Coordinates of C-alpha atoms in Angstrom, one line a residue:
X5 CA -6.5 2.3 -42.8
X6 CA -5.8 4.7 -39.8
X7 CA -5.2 1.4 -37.2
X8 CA -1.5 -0.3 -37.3
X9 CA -1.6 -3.7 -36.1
X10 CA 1.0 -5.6 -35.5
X11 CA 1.6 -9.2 -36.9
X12 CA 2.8 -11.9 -34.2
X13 CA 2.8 -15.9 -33.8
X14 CA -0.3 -15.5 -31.7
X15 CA -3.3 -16.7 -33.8
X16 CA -5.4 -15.1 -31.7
X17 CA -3.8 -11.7 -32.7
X18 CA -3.9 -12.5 -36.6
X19 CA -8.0 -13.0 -36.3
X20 CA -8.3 -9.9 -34.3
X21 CA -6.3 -8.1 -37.2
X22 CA -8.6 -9.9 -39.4
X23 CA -11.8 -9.0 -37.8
X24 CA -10.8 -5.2 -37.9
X25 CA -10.4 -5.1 -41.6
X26 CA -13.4 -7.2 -41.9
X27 CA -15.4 -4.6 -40.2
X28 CA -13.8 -1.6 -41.9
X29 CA -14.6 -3.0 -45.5
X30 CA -18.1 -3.6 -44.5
X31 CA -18.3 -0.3 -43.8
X32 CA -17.3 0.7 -46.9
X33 CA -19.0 -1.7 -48.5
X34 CA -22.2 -0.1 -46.6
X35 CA -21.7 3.7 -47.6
X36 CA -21.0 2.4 -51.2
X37 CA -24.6 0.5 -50.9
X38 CA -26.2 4.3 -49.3
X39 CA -24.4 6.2 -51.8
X40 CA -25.9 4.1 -55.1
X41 CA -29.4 3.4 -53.3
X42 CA -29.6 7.5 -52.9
X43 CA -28.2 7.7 -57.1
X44 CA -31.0 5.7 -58.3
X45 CA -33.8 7.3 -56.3
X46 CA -32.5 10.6 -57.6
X47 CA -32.6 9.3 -61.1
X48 CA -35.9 7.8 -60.9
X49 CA -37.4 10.9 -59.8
X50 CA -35.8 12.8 -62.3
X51 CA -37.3 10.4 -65.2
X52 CA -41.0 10.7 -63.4
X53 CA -41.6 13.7 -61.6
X54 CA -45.3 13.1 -62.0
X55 CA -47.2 10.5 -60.3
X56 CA -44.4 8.5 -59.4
X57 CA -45.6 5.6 -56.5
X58 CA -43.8 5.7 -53.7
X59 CA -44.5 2.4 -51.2
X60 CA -43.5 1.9 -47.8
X61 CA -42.4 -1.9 -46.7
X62 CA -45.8 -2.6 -46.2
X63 CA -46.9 -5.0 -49.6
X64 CA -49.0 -2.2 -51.8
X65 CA -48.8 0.7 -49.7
X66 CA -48.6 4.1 -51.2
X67 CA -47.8 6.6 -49.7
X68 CA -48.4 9.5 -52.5
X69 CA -49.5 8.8 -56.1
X70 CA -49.4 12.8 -57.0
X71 CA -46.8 15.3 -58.0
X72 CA -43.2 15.2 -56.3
X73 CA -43.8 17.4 -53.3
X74 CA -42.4 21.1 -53.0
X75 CA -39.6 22.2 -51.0
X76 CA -42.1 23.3 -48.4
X77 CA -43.9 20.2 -48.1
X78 CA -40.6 18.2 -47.6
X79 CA -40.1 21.2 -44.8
X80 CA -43.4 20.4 -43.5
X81 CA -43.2 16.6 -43.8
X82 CA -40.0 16.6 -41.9
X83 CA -40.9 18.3 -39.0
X84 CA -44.4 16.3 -38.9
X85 CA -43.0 12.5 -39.9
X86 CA -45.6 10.8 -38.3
X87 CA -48.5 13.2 -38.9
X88 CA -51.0 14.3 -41.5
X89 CA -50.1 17.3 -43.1
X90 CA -51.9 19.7 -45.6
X91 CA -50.8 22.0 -48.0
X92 CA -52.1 24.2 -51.5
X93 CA -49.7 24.5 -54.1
X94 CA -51.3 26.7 -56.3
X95 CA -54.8 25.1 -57.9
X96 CA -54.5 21.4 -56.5
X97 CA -54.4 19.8 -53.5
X98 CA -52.0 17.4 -52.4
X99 CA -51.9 15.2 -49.2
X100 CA -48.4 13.8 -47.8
X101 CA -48.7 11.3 -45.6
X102 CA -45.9 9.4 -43.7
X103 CA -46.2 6.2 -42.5
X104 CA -44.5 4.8 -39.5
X105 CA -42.8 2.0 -40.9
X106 CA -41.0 4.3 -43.4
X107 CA -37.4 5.2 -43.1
X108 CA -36.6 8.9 -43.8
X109 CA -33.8 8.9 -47.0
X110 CA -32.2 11.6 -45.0
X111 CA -31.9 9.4 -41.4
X112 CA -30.7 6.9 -43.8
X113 CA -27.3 8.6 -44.8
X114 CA -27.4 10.4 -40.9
X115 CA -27.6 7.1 -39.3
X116 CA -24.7 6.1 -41.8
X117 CA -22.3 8.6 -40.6
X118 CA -23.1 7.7 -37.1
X119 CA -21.9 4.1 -37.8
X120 CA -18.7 5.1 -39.0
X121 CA -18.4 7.2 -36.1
X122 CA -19.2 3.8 -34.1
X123 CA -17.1 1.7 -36.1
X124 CA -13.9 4.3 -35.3
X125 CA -14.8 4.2 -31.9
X126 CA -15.0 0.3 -31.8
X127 CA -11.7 -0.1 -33.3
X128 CA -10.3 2.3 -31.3
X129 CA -11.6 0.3 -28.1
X130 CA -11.0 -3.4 -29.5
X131 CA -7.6 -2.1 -29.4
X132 CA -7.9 -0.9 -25.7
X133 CA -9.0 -4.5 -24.8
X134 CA -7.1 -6.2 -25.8
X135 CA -4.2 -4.3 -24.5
X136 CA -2.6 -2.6 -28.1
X137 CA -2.8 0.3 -25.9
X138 CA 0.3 1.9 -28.5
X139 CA -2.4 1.3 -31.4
X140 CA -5.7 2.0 -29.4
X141 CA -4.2 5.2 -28.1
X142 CA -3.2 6.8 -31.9
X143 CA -6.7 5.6 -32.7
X144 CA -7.8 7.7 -29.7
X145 CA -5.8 10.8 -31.4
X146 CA -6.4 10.2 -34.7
X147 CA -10.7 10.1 -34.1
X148 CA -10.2 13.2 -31.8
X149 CA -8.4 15.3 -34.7
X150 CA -12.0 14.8 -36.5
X151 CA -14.4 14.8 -33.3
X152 CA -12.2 16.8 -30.4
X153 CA -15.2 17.0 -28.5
X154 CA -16.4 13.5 -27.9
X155 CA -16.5 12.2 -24.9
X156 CA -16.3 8.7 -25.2
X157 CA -13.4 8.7 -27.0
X158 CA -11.6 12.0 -24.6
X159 CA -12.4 8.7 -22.3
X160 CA -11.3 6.2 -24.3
X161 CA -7.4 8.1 -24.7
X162 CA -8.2 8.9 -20.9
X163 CA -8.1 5.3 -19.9
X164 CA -5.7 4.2 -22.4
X165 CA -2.7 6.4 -20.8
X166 CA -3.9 5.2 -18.0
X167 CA -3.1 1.7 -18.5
X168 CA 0.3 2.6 -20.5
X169 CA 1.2 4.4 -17.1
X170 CA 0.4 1.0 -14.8
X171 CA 2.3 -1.1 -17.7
X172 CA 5.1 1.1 -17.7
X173 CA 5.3 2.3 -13.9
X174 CA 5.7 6.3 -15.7
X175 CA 3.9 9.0 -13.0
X176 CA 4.4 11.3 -16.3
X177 CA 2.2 9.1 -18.5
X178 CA -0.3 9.0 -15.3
X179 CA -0.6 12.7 -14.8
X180 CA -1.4 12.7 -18.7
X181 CA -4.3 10.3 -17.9
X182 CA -5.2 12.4 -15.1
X183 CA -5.2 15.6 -17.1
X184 CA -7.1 13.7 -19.7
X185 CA -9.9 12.6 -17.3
X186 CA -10.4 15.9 -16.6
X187 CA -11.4 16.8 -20.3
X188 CA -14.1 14.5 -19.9
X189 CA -15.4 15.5 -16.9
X190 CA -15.6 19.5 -18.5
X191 CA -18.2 18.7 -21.6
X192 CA -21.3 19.1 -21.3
X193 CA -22.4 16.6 -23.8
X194 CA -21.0 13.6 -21.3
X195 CA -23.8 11.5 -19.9
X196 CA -24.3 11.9 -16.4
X197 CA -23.3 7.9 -16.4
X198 CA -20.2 8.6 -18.1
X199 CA -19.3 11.8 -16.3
X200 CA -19.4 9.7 -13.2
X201 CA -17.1 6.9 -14.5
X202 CA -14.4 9.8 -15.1
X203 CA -14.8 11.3 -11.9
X204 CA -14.3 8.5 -10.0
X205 CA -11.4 7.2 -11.7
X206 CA -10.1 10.1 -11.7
X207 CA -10.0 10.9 -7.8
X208 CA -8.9 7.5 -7.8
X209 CA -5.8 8.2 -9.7
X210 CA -5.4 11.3 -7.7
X211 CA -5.2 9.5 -4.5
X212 CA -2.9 7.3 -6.1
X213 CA -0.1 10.0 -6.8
X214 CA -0.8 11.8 -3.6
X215 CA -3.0 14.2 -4.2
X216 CA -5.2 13.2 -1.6
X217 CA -6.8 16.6 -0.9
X218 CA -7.5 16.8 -4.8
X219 CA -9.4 13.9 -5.1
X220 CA -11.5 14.8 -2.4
X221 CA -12.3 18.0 -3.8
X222 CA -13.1 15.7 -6.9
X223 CA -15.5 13.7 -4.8
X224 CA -17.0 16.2 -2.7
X225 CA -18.1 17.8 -6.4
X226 CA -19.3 14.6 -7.2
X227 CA -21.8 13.9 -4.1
X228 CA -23.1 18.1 -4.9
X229 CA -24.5 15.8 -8.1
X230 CA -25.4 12.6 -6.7
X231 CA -25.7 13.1 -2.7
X232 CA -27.4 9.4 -2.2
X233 CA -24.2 7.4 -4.3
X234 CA -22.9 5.2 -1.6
X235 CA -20.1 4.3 -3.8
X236 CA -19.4 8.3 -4.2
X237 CA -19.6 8.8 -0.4
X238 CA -17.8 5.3 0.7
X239 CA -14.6 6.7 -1.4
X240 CA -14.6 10.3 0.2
X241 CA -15.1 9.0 3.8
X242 CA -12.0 6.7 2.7
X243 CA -9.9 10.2 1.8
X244 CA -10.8 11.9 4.7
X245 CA -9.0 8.7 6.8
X246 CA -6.2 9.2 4.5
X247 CA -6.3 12.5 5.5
X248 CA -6.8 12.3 9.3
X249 CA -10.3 13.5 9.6
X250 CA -11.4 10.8 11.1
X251 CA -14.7 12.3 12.4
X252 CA -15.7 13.7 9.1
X253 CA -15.5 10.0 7.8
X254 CA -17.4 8.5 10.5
X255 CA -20.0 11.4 9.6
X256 CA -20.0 10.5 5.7
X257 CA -20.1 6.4 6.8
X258 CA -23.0 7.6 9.3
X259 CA -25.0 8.9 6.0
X260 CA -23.9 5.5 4.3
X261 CA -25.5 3.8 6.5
X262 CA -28.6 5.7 7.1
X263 CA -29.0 5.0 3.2
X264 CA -28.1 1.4 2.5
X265 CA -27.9 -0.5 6.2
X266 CA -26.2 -3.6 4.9
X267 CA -23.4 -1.4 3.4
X268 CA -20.2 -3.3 4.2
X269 CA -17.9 -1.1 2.9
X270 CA -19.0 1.5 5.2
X271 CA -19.5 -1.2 7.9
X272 CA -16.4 -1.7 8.5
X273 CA -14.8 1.7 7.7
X274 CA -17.3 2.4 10.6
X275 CA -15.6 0.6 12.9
X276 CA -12.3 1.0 12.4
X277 CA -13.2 4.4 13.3
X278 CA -15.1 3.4 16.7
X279 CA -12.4 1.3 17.5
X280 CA -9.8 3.7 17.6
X281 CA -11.8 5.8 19.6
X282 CA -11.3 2.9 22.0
X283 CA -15.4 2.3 21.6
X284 CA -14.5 -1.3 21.1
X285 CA -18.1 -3.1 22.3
X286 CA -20.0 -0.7 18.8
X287 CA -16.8 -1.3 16.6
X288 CA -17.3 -5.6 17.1
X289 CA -20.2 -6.2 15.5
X290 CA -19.7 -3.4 12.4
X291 CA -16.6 -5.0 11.7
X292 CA -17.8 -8.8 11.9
X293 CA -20.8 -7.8 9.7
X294 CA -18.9 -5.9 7.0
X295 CA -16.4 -8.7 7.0
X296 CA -19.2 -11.2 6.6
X297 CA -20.7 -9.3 3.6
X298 CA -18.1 -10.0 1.2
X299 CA -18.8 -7.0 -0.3
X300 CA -15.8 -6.3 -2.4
X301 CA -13.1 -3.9 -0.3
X302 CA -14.4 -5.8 3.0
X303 CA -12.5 -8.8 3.1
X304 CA -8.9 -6.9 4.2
X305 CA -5.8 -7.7 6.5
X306 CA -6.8 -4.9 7.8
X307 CA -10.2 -5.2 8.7
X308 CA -9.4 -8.6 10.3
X309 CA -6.9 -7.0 12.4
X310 CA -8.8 -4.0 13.5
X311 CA -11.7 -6.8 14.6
X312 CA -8.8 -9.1 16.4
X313 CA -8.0 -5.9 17.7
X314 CA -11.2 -4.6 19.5
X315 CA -12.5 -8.8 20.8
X316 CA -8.7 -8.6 22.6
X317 CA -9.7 -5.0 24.3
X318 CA -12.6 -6.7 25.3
X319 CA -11.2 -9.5 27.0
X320 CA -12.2 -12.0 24.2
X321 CA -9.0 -13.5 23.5
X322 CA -10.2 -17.0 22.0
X323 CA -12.4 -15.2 19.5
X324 CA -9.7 -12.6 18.7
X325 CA -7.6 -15.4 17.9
X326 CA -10.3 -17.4 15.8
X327 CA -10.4 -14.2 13.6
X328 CA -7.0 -14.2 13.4
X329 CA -6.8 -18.0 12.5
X330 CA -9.3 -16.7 8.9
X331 CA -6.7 -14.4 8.1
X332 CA -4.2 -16.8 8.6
X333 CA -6.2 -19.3 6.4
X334 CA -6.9 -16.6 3.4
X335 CA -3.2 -15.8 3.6
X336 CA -3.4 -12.4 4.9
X337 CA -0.8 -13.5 7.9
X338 CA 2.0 -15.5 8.1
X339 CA 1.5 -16.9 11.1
X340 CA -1.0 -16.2 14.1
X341 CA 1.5 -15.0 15.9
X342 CA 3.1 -13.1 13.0
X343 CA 0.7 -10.6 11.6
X344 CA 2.2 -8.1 9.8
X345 CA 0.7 -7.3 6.5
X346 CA 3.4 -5.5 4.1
X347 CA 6.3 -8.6 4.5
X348 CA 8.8 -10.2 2.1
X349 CA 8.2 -14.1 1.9
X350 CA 11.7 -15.0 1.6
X351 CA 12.7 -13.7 4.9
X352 CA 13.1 -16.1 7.8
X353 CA 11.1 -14.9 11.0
X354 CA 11.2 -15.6 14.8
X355 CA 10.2 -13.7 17.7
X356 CA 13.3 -13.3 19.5
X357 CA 17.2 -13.2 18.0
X358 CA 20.3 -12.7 19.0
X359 CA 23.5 -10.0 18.5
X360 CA 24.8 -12.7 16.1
X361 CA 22.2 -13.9 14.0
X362 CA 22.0 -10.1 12.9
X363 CA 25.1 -9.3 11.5
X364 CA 25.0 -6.0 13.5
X365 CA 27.9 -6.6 15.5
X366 CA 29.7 -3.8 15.7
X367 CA 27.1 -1.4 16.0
X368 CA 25.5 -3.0 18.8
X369 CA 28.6 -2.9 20.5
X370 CA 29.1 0.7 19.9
X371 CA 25.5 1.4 21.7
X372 CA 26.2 -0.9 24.7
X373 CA 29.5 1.3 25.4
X374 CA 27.7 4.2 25.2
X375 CA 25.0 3.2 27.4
X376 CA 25.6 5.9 30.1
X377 CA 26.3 8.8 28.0
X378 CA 22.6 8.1 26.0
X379 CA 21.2 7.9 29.4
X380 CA 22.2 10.7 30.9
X381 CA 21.2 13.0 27.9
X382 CA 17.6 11.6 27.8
X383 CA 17.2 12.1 31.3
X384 CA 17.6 15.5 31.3
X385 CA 15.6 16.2 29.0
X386 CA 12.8 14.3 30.9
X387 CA 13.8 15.9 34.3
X388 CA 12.6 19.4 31.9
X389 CA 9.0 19.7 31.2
X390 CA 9.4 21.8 27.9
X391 CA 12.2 19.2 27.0
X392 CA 10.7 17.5 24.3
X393 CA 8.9 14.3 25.7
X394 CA 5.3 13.2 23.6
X395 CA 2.7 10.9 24.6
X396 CA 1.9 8.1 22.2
X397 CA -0.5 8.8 19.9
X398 CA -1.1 5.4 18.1
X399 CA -3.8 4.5 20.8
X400 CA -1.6 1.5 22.0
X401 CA -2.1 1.9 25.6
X402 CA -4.3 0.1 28.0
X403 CA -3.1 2.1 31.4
X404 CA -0.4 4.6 32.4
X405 CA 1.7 6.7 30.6
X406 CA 3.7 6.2 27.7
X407 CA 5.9 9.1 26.7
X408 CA 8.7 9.3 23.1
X409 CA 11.3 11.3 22.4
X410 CA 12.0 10.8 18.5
X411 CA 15.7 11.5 16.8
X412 CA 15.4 9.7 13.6
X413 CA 11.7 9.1 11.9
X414 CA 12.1 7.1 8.7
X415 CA 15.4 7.7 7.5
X416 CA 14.8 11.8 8.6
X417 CA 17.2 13.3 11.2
X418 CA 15.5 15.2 13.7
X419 CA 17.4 18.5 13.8
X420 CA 16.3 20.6 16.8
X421 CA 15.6 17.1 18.8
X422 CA 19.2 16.3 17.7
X423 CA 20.7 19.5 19.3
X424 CA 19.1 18.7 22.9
X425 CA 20.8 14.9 22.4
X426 CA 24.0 16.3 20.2
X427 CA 25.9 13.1 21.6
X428 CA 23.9 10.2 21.5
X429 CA 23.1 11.7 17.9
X430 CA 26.4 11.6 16.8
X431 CA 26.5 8.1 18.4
X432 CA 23.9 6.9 15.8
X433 CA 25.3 9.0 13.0
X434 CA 28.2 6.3 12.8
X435 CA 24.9 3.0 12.0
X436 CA 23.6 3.8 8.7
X437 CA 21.8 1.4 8.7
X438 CA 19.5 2.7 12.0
X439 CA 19.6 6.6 10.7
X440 CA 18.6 5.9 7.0
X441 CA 16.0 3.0 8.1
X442 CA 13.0 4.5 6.3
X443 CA 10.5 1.9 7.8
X444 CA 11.6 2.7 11.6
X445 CA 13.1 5.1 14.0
X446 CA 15.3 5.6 16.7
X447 CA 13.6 7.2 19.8
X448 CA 14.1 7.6 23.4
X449 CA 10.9 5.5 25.4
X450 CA 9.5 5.9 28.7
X451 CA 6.8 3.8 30.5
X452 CA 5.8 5.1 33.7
X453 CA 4.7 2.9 36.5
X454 CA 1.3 0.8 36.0
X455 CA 1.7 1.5 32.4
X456 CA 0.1 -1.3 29.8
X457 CA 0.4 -1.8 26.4
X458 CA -2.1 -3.5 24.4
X459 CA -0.8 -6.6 22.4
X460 CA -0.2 -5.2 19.0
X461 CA 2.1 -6.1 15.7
X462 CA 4.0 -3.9 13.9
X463 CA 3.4 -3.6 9.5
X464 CA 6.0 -5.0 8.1
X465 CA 8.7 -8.6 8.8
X466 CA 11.2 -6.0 6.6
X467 CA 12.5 -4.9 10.2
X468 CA 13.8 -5.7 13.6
X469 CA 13.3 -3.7 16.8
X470 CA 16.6 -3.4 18.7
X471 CA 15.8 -2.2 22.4
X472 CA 18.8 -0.8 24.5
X473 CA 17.7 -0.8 28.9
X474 CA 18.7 2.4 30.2
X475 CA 16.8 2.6 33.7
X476 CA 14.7 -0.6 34.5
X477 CA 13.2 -1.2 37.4
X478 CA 12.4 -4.6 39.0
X479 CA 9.3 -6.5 37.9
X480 CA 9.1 -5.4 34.2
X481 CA 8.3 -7.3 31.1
X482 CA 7.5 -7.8 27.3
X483 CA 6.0 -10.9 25.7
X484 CA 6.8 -11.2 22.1
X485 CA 5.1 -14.1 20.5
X486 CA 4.2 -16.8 23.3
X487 CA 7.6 -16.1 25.3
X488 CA 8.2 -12.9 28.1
X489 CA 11.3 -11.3 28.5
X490 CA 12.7 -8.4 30.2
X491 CA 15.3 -5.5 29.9
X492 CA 18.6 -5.2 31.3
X493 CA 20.5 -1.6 31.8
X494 CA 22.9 -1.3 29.3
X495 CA 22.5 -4.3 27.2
X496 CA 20.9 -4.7 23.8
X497 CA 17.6 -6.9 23.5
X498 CA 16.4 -7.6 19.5
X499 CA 12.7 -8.5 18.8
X500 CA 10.7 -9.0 15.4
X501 CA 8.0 -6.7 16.4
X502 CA 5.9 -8.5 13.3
X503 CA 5.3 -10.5 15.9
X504 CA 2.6 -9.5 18.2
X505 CA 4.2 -8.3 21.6
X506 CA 2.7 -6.7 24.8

């Protein structure tokens, strides 16, 4: 036998190894049955070649009680199975005639070899399912020496590497799959069913590595073929967020839309876009409906927030929070207050903490000396208009102005930022743990007067947000949680920005 299985404890296992030899001696058994059946018909013709009755499974039915027909009528019974044909060899006629509920002897031993093909494949995919993927994928390469270009089995090893890569965490092993997805998607005997199947999981994959701009070009081949696919179109509009073209997306969700109304997926998609183009009051009700669809991919952290979001803009606070309260409920928060959605459970979280609860000592000490010195760089640069200074771009503010000045950007130094700031640089050189922190950064901030910030939450509980005053005027504030606060000049305040805070 070509398939290995392996004995365990598990009885479930031992009939599964059971059933596969069961199947391959029946198949055996079959072509032995083909192979005598064909013998004997050969043998009786060669005992009677005249007038030898040959019935159909219909009782009594013959089909021809005359002369074994010539080569050319077999060519012309072949071609006409289900048709009267005609023919004059030499000084007699003779009339072939094939009835439907006949089997050609031929088709007989054809449809044979097809099963074994089948039966190969079958194995091959047993093993697949139930997760041999070791065995299933050298029954994969084993059938493909025979039959390289099949595409159900190029699909079957396709999908096998793919799960060995997700069991073993092994980016080689997936670019293998992806590779091998590809070969399916090149032969031109794949089903337009099964050509889609590939494709998709294969800009999937693609997107998973990174290769965002791949796996669109993988899609956007795809919808050439099938231009009406929502599920096609719904997966490029979600690459083109991944990619920051946010107005292509809302174009491809648009078409979604136009095609299949009640759409969820794009629903929602739809309005995440509309609300960060602060067009809150059309966002709402895209977002409540998708979410209400339970389509699958709709009912997301995510989604919740972005509607939370949008009924807060609106001045709908209570609602916002009732939305918030379902995500709370399906476990997508930790708390209403608390609604950061990549988070370790184990971690304690509170709004507000102090220099000692951190552990940070030392460092935070280091910052409050240096106060002035981190202050007077950062103002300069300010005081220049080609010093540096960037408005925020996360679509955070209600009012006024908002303006960063970024050193560090997860765990990255930023070099020619650096060189305008070289001391207060050198001042965060000596905290590791702020200048490798690849889920945060260090950056000057400036809010000018009559500036708001929306309440929002940051992603993840992994961090806290350590805020040093350098120039604070009178009458200026943060709420984190349900409590408000405000700076002091020179002195360290620490928030959990998990936490929602204005």
């Amino acid at each position: 036998s070509y398939y290995l299985v392996e004995y365990h404890d598990k009885s479930g296992i031992i009939t599964l190894a059971k059933k596969y030899f069961d199947t391959i001696l029946q198949r055996y058994k079959t072509q032995e049955i083909v192979k005598q059946k064909s013998n004997s018909d050969q043998s009786n013709l060669d005992r009677n070649p005249i007038k030898t009755p040959i019935k159909s499974k219909k009782k009594d039915k013959i089909i021809s009680n005359t002369a074994a027909p010539s080569n050319k009528e077999k060519k012309a019974t072949k071609k006409n199975n289900y048709k009267s044909t005609t023919t004059d060899p030499g000084d007699s006629k003779t009339v072939i005639k094939q009835e439907p509920g006949v089997k050609d002897k031929n088709k007989d031993i054809k449809d044979s070899a097809n099963t074994n093909v089948s039966q190969d494949l079958l194995l091959a995919n047993e093993l697949l399912k139930h997760k041999n993927y070791n065995q299933a994928l050298d029954a994969f390469n084993i059938f493909l020496k025979r039959h390289p270009t099949d595409p159900l089995a190029l699909y079957g090893k396709a999908k096998t590497l793919d799960e060995l890569a997700e069991q073993q965490r092994s980016n080689p092993l997936l670019r293998q799959a992806i590779d091998a997805y590809q070969k399916v998607c090149q032969k031109q005997e794949c089903s337009d069913d099964l050509r889609m199947t590939a494709y998709l999981r294969l800009a999937d994959r693609m997107s998973f590595i990174g290769h965002h701009r791949k796996a669109m070009a993988v899609l956007q081949q795809l919808m050439t073929q099938f231009p009406a696919n929502v599920d096609i179109l719904n997966k490029l509009g979600v690459q083109y967020l991944i990619t920051k073209q946010n107005s292509k997306a809302e174009a491809i969700y648009q078409k979604v839309l136009q095609i299949s109304p009640d759409n969820g997926l794009a629903q929602v998609h739809l309005g995440f876009i509309l609300n960060s183009k602060s067009q809150y009051h059309q966002a709402i009700p895209l977002l409540s409906a998708g979410i209400n669809s339970q389509q699958p991919g709709t009912d997301d952290a995510k989604f919740y927030l972005h509607l939370g979001d949008a009924l807060t803009r609106v001045g709908k606070k209570s609602e916002a929070h009732s939305v918030y309260n379902n995500g709370v409920a399906k476990g997508y928060f930790l708390s209403v207050w608390q609604r950061s959605i990549y988070n370790v459970d184990r971690l304690s979280g509170k709004p507000w903490w102090n220099t000692k609860e951190t552990g940070y000592q030392s460092s935070i000490k280091l910052l409050e000396k240096n106060w002035k010195i981190i202050l007077e760089e950062g103002f300069k640069i300010l005081k220049n208009e080609q010093g540096g200074f960037e408005r925020e771009t996360e679509n955070l503010r209600n009012k006024g102005e908002w303006k960063q000045f970024q050193l560090y950007v997860k765990g990255q130094k930023m070099e020619k930022n650096c060189k305008k700031t070289p001391k207060t640089c050198q001042i965060i050189d000596q905290i590791s743990e702020a200048k490798s922190n690849k889920r945060g950064q260090v950056k000057y901030s400036v809010l000018f007067p009559g500036t708001h910030i929306w309440p929002h939450t940051g992603p993840t509980n992994c961090r806290l947000r350590l805020h040093l005053g350098l120039k604070v005027p009178s009458g200026v504030r943060i709420r984190v949680g349900n409590e408000t606060r405000s700076w002091e000049e020179g002195k360290v305040m620490i928030l959990d920005d998990s936490f929602e805070h204005e």
